[in-house]
Amino acid sequence: MTTSMTVPDRFGRPLRSLRISVTDRCNLRCQYCMPEPDYAWLPKDTLLTFEEIVGITDAFCDLGVNRVRITGGEPLLRRDLTALIASLAARPRIHDLALTTNGVLLATQAAALKAAGLHRITVSLDTLDRRRFRDITRFDSLDAVLDGIAAAAAAGFAPIKIDTVVMRGVNDHELPALLEYARPLGAEVRFIEYMDVGGATQWSPHAVVSRRDILAALEQSYGPIVALDERTSAPADRFALPDGRIFGVISSTTEPFCDSCDRSRLTADGMWLMCLYARAGTDLRRPLRAGASDEELRRLIATVWRSRADRGAEERIGFAAREPLIPVSALKKDAHLEMHTRGG
Ligand code: SAM
């Protein structure tokens, strides 16, 4: 199939953006994502091969997907990742091919990722303070991450995006410092509200710094901030500082944007999820390995998307006593409920 089409879900949202997790393993243990002492991992033999990932991606592109983001776990832990990037980059229907990484292994891989055809890189970075980095991530890897970001800039990724989860009393005083760090790199910082997703077992409403509070804090440091008038399906709303510098805020917790959500997620073992807050997904690995034809795979994907009515983040707003989405006991029984399996 060469032409791409639009498959609307029950609210008319098109299938456009696919986030592909290539591993559930991570080399950090961020308190807001993987705070537990141990985890249940996806069995190795269930992980999709690159050939399987590309085959599934082609089926999605047949149905209108034109943006792909590689994520994890930590995607740079997946051996030979550049081979997958090169295959995906060779597909002209993918207009936007991006990668989200914690940056720890980026210094040695940035140039190869660029050469393989990756379009864009987002690096997660929550603090510039070494001790705080260790407290948040449980690893002493800040220097490696900063080297990775520098290597990505040197390799020609521009603009790099820097994603910061803002937590009250942890890093909420560092927002201007992060913007100043990003300035000479030409990087765009996006401040993310702390989300009560699966895996965030330490989450509490008190720890969330809302979009409103983020903007108020930055206005105190910089003066009036202007909201950019953009209508996109991107998760970040973008703003300009008085000097014209742009930054973003992803307000999934207090001001969600489900009505424009065209994203879905594929876990490393082929579970397809409609929403970060979903309790269950559709197993695409099983039919694929049972010999489903391209047409059968497309039909399955289109049928599931057409019946999609998820508005997970908006529904969470309605809960009076909001607390972590999934209890630890349930996470231990099903790794698919974890944010580090879903990829963010
Ligand atoms: N390892 C890669 C990384 O660190 O970017 C990719 C996977 S990570 C799960 C993707 C994104 O999810 C990161 O930016 C991370 O900060 C974000 N994330 C994880 N847990 C979160 C939470 N509870 N609230 C908001 N963002 C979260």
Tab-separated table of N, CA and C in Angstrom, residues 94-165:
chain	number	residue	atom	x	y	z
A	94	ILE	N	7.651	8.524	6.814
A	94	ILE	CA	7.918	9.007	8.177
A	94	ILE	C	8.551	10.394	8.059
A	95	HIS	N	7.739	11.415	8.279
A	95	HIS	CA	8.223	12.788	8.102
A	95	HIS	C	9.061	13.232	9.277
A	96	ASP	N	8.809	12.626	10.430
A	96	ASP	CA	9.481	13.068	11.656
A	96	ASP	C	9.931	11.822	12.411
A	97	LEU	N	11.244	11.668	12.529
A	97	LEU	CA	11.806	10.488	13.212
A	97	LEU	C	12.645	10.993	14.383
A	98	ALA	N	12.150	10.765	15.593
A	98	ALA	CA	12.774	11.359	16.778
A	98	ALA	C	13.146	10.273	17.785
A	99	LEU	N	13.979	10.646	18.744
A	99	LEU	CA	14.420	9.710	19.781
A	99	LEU	C	14.399	10.435	21.117
A	100	THR	N	13.885	9.762	22.145
A	100	THR	CA	13.944	10.300	23.511
A	100	THR	C	14.934	9.466	24.303
A	101	THR	N	15.904	10.111	24.935
A	101	THR	CA	16.947	9.391	25.666
A	101	THR	C	17.262	10.116	26.965
A	102	ASN	N	17.827	9.366	27.920
A	102	ASN	CA	18.317	10.052	29.120
A	102	ASN	C	19.719	10.609	28.903
A	103	GLY	N	20.316	10.327	27.771
A	103	GLY	CA	21.579	10.957	27.393
A	103	GLY	C	22.834	10.301	27.935
A	104	VAL	N	22.681	9.321	28.831
A	104	VAL	CA	23.869	8.759	29.485
A	104	VAL	C	24.836	8.158	28.461
A	105	LEU	N	24.310	7.524	27.423
A	105	LEU	CA	25.169	6.867	26.424
A	105	LEU	C	25.252	7.669	25.124
A	106	LEU	N	24.775	8.905	25.173
A	106	LEU	CA	24.638	9.656	23.923
A	106	LEU	C	25.977	10.131	23.354
A	107	ALA	N	26.948	10.406	24.231
A	107	ALA	CA	28.214	10.978	23.741
A	107	ALA	C	28.845	10.073	22.686
A	108	THR	N	28.767	8.771	22.904
A	108	THR	CA	29.413	7.865	21.937
A	108	THR	C	28.488	7.515	20.771
A	109	GLN	N	27.202	7.831	20.865
A	109	GLN	CA	26.283	7.376	19.805
A	109	GLN	C	25.694	8.499	18.948
A	110	ALA	N	25.868	9.761	19.389
A	110	ALA	CA	25.176	10.863	18.705
A	110	ALA	C	25.540	10.946	17.220
A	111	ALA	N	26.833	10.879	16.922
A	111	ALA	CA	27.254	11.037	15.523
A	111	ALA	C	26.690	9.903	14.665
A	112	ALA	N	26.709	8.665	15.201
A	112	ALA	CA	26.201	7.517	14.433
A	112	ALA	C	24.688	7.626	14.230
A	113	LEU	N	23.989	8.143	15.230
A	113	LEU	CA	22.531	8.307	15.092
A	113	LEU	C	22.229	9.326	13.990
A	114	LYS	N	23.003	10.402	13.983
A	114	LYS	CA	22.811	11.425	12.943
A	114	LYS	C	23.097	10.821	11.563
A	115	ALA	N	24.210	10.080	11.483
A	115	ALA	CA	24.589	9.483	10.192
A	115	ALA	C	23.536	8.475	9.730
A	116	ALA	N	22.868	7.812	10.692
A	116	ALA	CA	21.842	6.818	10.328
A	116	ALA	C	20.560	7.479	9.831
A	117	GLY	N	20.444	8.797	10.054
A	117	GLY	CA	19.281	9.500	9.508
A	117	GLY	C	18.257	9.955	10.531
A	118	LEU	N	18.589	9.825	11.826
A	118	LEU	CA	17.656	10.314	12.861
A	118	LEU	C	17.444	11.818	12.677
A	119	HIS	N	16.187	12.272	12.769
A	119	HIS	CA	15.915	13.704	12.548
A	119	HIS	C	16.124	14.525	13.813
A	120	ARG	N	15.587	14.028	14.940
A	120	ARG	CA	15.539	14.894	16.133
A	120	ARG	C	15.849	14.094	17.396
A	121	ILE	N	16.393	14.806	18.393
A	121	ILE	CA	16.704	14.166	19.678
A	121	ILE	C	16.097	14.976	20.816
A	122	THR	N	15.495	14.272	21.764
A	122	THR	CA	15.049	14.872	23.016
A	122	THR	C	15.825	14.201	24.143
A	123	VAL	N	16.411	15.009	25.010
A	123	VAL	CA	17.154	14.446	26.145
A	123	VAL	C	16.433	14.836	27.438
A	124	SER	N	16.239	13.857	28.304
A	124	SER	CA	15.614	14.142	29.596
A	124	SER	C	16.692	14.613	30.563
A	125	LEU	N	16.460	15.743	31.189
A	125	LEU	CA	17.442	16.293	32.135
A	125	LEU	C	16.672	17.107	33.171
A	126	ASP	N	16.733	16.692	34.421
A	126	ASP	CA	15.897	17.309	35.450
A	126	ASP	C	16.650	18.278	36.348
A	127	THR	N	17.963	18.230	36.302
A	127	THR	CA	18.749	19.101	37.180
A	127	THR	C	20.153	19.276	36.619
A	128	LEU	N	20.785	20.384	37.009
A	128	LEU	CA	22.185	20.615	36.633
A	128	LEU	C	23.093	20.430	37.833
A	129	ASP	N	22.512	20.003	38.928
A	129	ASP	CA	23.280	19.837	40.162
A	129	ASP	C	23.630	18.357	40.324
A	130	ARG	N	24.906	18.088	40.493
A	130	ARG	CA	25.365	16.691	40.479
A	130	ARG	C	24.746	15.858	41.595
A	131	ARG	N	24.695	16.458	42.786
A	131	ARG	CA	24.122	15.682	43.902
A	131	ARG	C	22.641	15.422	43.709
A	132	ARG	N	21.976	16.473	43.217
A	132	ARG	CA	20.531	16.313	42.993
A	132	ARG	C	20.276	15.281	41.878
A	133	PHE	N	21.117	15.311	40.862
A	133	PHE	CA	20.981	14.327	39.786
A	133	PHE	C	21.068	12.915	40.370
A	134	ARG	N	22.055	12.734	41.290
A	134	ARG	CA	22.213	11.410	41.892
A	134	ARG	C	21.003	11.059	42.755
A	135	ASP	N	20.491	12.066	43.467
A	135	ASP	CA	19.315	11.809	44.309
A	135	ASP	C	18.102	11.421	43.458
A	136	ILE	N	17.913	12.116	42.344
A	136	ILE	CA	16.741	11.835	41.499
A	136	ILE	C	16.903	10.507	40.754
A	137	THR	N	18.084	10.277	40.192
A	137	THR	CA	18.233	9.137	39.259
A	137	THR	C	18.909	7.922	39.889
A	138	ARG	N	19.508	8.116	41.086
A	138	ARG	CA	20.277	7.070	41.788
A	138	ARG	C	21.546	6.684	41.039
A	139	PHE	N	21.998	7.507	40.079
A	139	PHE	CA	23.279	7.266	39.408
A	139	PHE	C	24.041	8.581	39.299
A	140	ASP	N	25.364	8.481	39.319
A	140	ASP	CA	26.203	9.677	39.258
A	140	ASP	C	26.561	9.967	37.796
A	141	SER	N	25.550	10.265	36.998
A	141	SER	CA	25.782	10.302	35.547
A	141	SER	C	25.553	11.684	34.924
A	142	LEU	N	25.503	12.733	35.752
A	142	LEU	CA	25.210	14.053	35.165
A	142	LEU	C	26.245	14.431	34.100
A	143	ASP	N	27.533	14.216	34.395
A	143	ASP	CA	28.560	14.624	33.419
A	143	ASP	C	28.373	13.882	32.091
A	144	ALA	N	28.041	12.599	32.189
A	144	ALA	CA	27.831	11.815	30.956
A	144	ALA	C	26.674	12.401	30.149
A	145	VAL	N	25.618	12.814	30.837
A	145	VAL	CA	24.451	13.368	30.126
A	145	VAL	C	24.823	14.700	29.458
A	146	LEU	N	25.536	15.547	30.208
A	146	LEU	CA	25.915	16.848	29.623
A	146	LEU	C	26.856	16.636	28.432
A	147	ASP	N	27.773	15.669	28.549
A	147	ASP	CA	28.647	15.346	27.401
A	147	ASP	C	27.797	14.852	26.234
A	148	GLY	N	26.767	14.077	26.538
A	148	GLY	CA	25.900	13.539	25.488
A	148	GLY	C	25.165	14.654	24.766
A	149	ILE	N	24.669	15.623	25.524
A	149	ILE	CA	23.944	16.738	24.895
A	149	ILE	C	24.915	17.543	24.014
A	150	ALA	N	26.128	17.769	24.528
A	150	ALA	CA	27.120	18.505	23.735
A	150	ALA	C	27.444	17.730	22.451
A	151	ALA	N	27.554	16.414	22.567
A	151	ALA	CA	27.872	15.601	21.382
A	151	ALA	C	26.727	15.654	20.369
A	152	ALA	N	25.496	15.670	20.867
A	152	ALA	CA	24.349	15.738	19.954
A	152	ALA	C	24.352	17.078	19.211
A	153	ALA	N	24.662	18.157	19.937
A	153	ALA	CA	24.730	19.471	19.282
A	153	ALA	C	25.857	19.467	18.250
A	154	ALA	N	27.002	18.904	18.620
A	154	ALA	CA	28.150	18.866	17.691
A	154	ALA	C	27.829	18.014	16.460
A	155	ALA	N	26.984	16.994	16.640
A	155	ALA	CA	26.630	16.120	15.511
A	155	ALA	C	25.629	16.792	14.577
A	156	GLY	N	25.084	17.934	15.006
A	156	GLY	CA	24.197	18.672	14.118
A	156	GLY	C	22.720	18.537	14.429
A	157	PHE	N	22.365	17.926	15.546
A	157	PHE	CA	20.946	17.897	15.924
A	157	PHE	C	20.544	19.293	16.386
A	158	ALA	N	19.529	19.862	15.754
A	158	ALA	CA	19.124	21.215	16.123
A	158	ALA	C	17.668	21.442	15.733
A	159	PRO	N	16.851	22.009	16.633
A	159	PRO	CA	17.210	22.211	18.027
A	159	PRO	C	17.032	20.918	18.819
A	160	ILE	N	17.929	20.690	19.769
A	160	ILE	CA	17.751	19.575	20.702
A	160	ILE	C	16.645	19.987	21.665
A	161	LYS	N	15.843	19.025	22.078
A	161	LYS	CA	14.856	19.340	23.121
A	161	LYS	C	15.340	18.755	24.430
A	162	ILE	N	15.113	19.494	25.489
A	162	ILE	CA	15.485	19.023	26.824
A	162	ILE	C	14.205	18.933	27.642
A	163	ASP	N	13.884	17.723	28.104
A	163	ASP	CA	12.642	17.501	28.857
A	163	ASP	C	12.948	17.424	30.343
A	164	THR	N	12.258	18.255	31.115
A	164	THR	CA	12.491	18.324	32.555
A	164	THR	C	11.191	18.054	33.300
A	165	VAL	N	11.164	17.006	34.102
A	165	VAL	CA	10.004	16.774	34.971
A	165	VAL	C	10.186	17.669	36.198
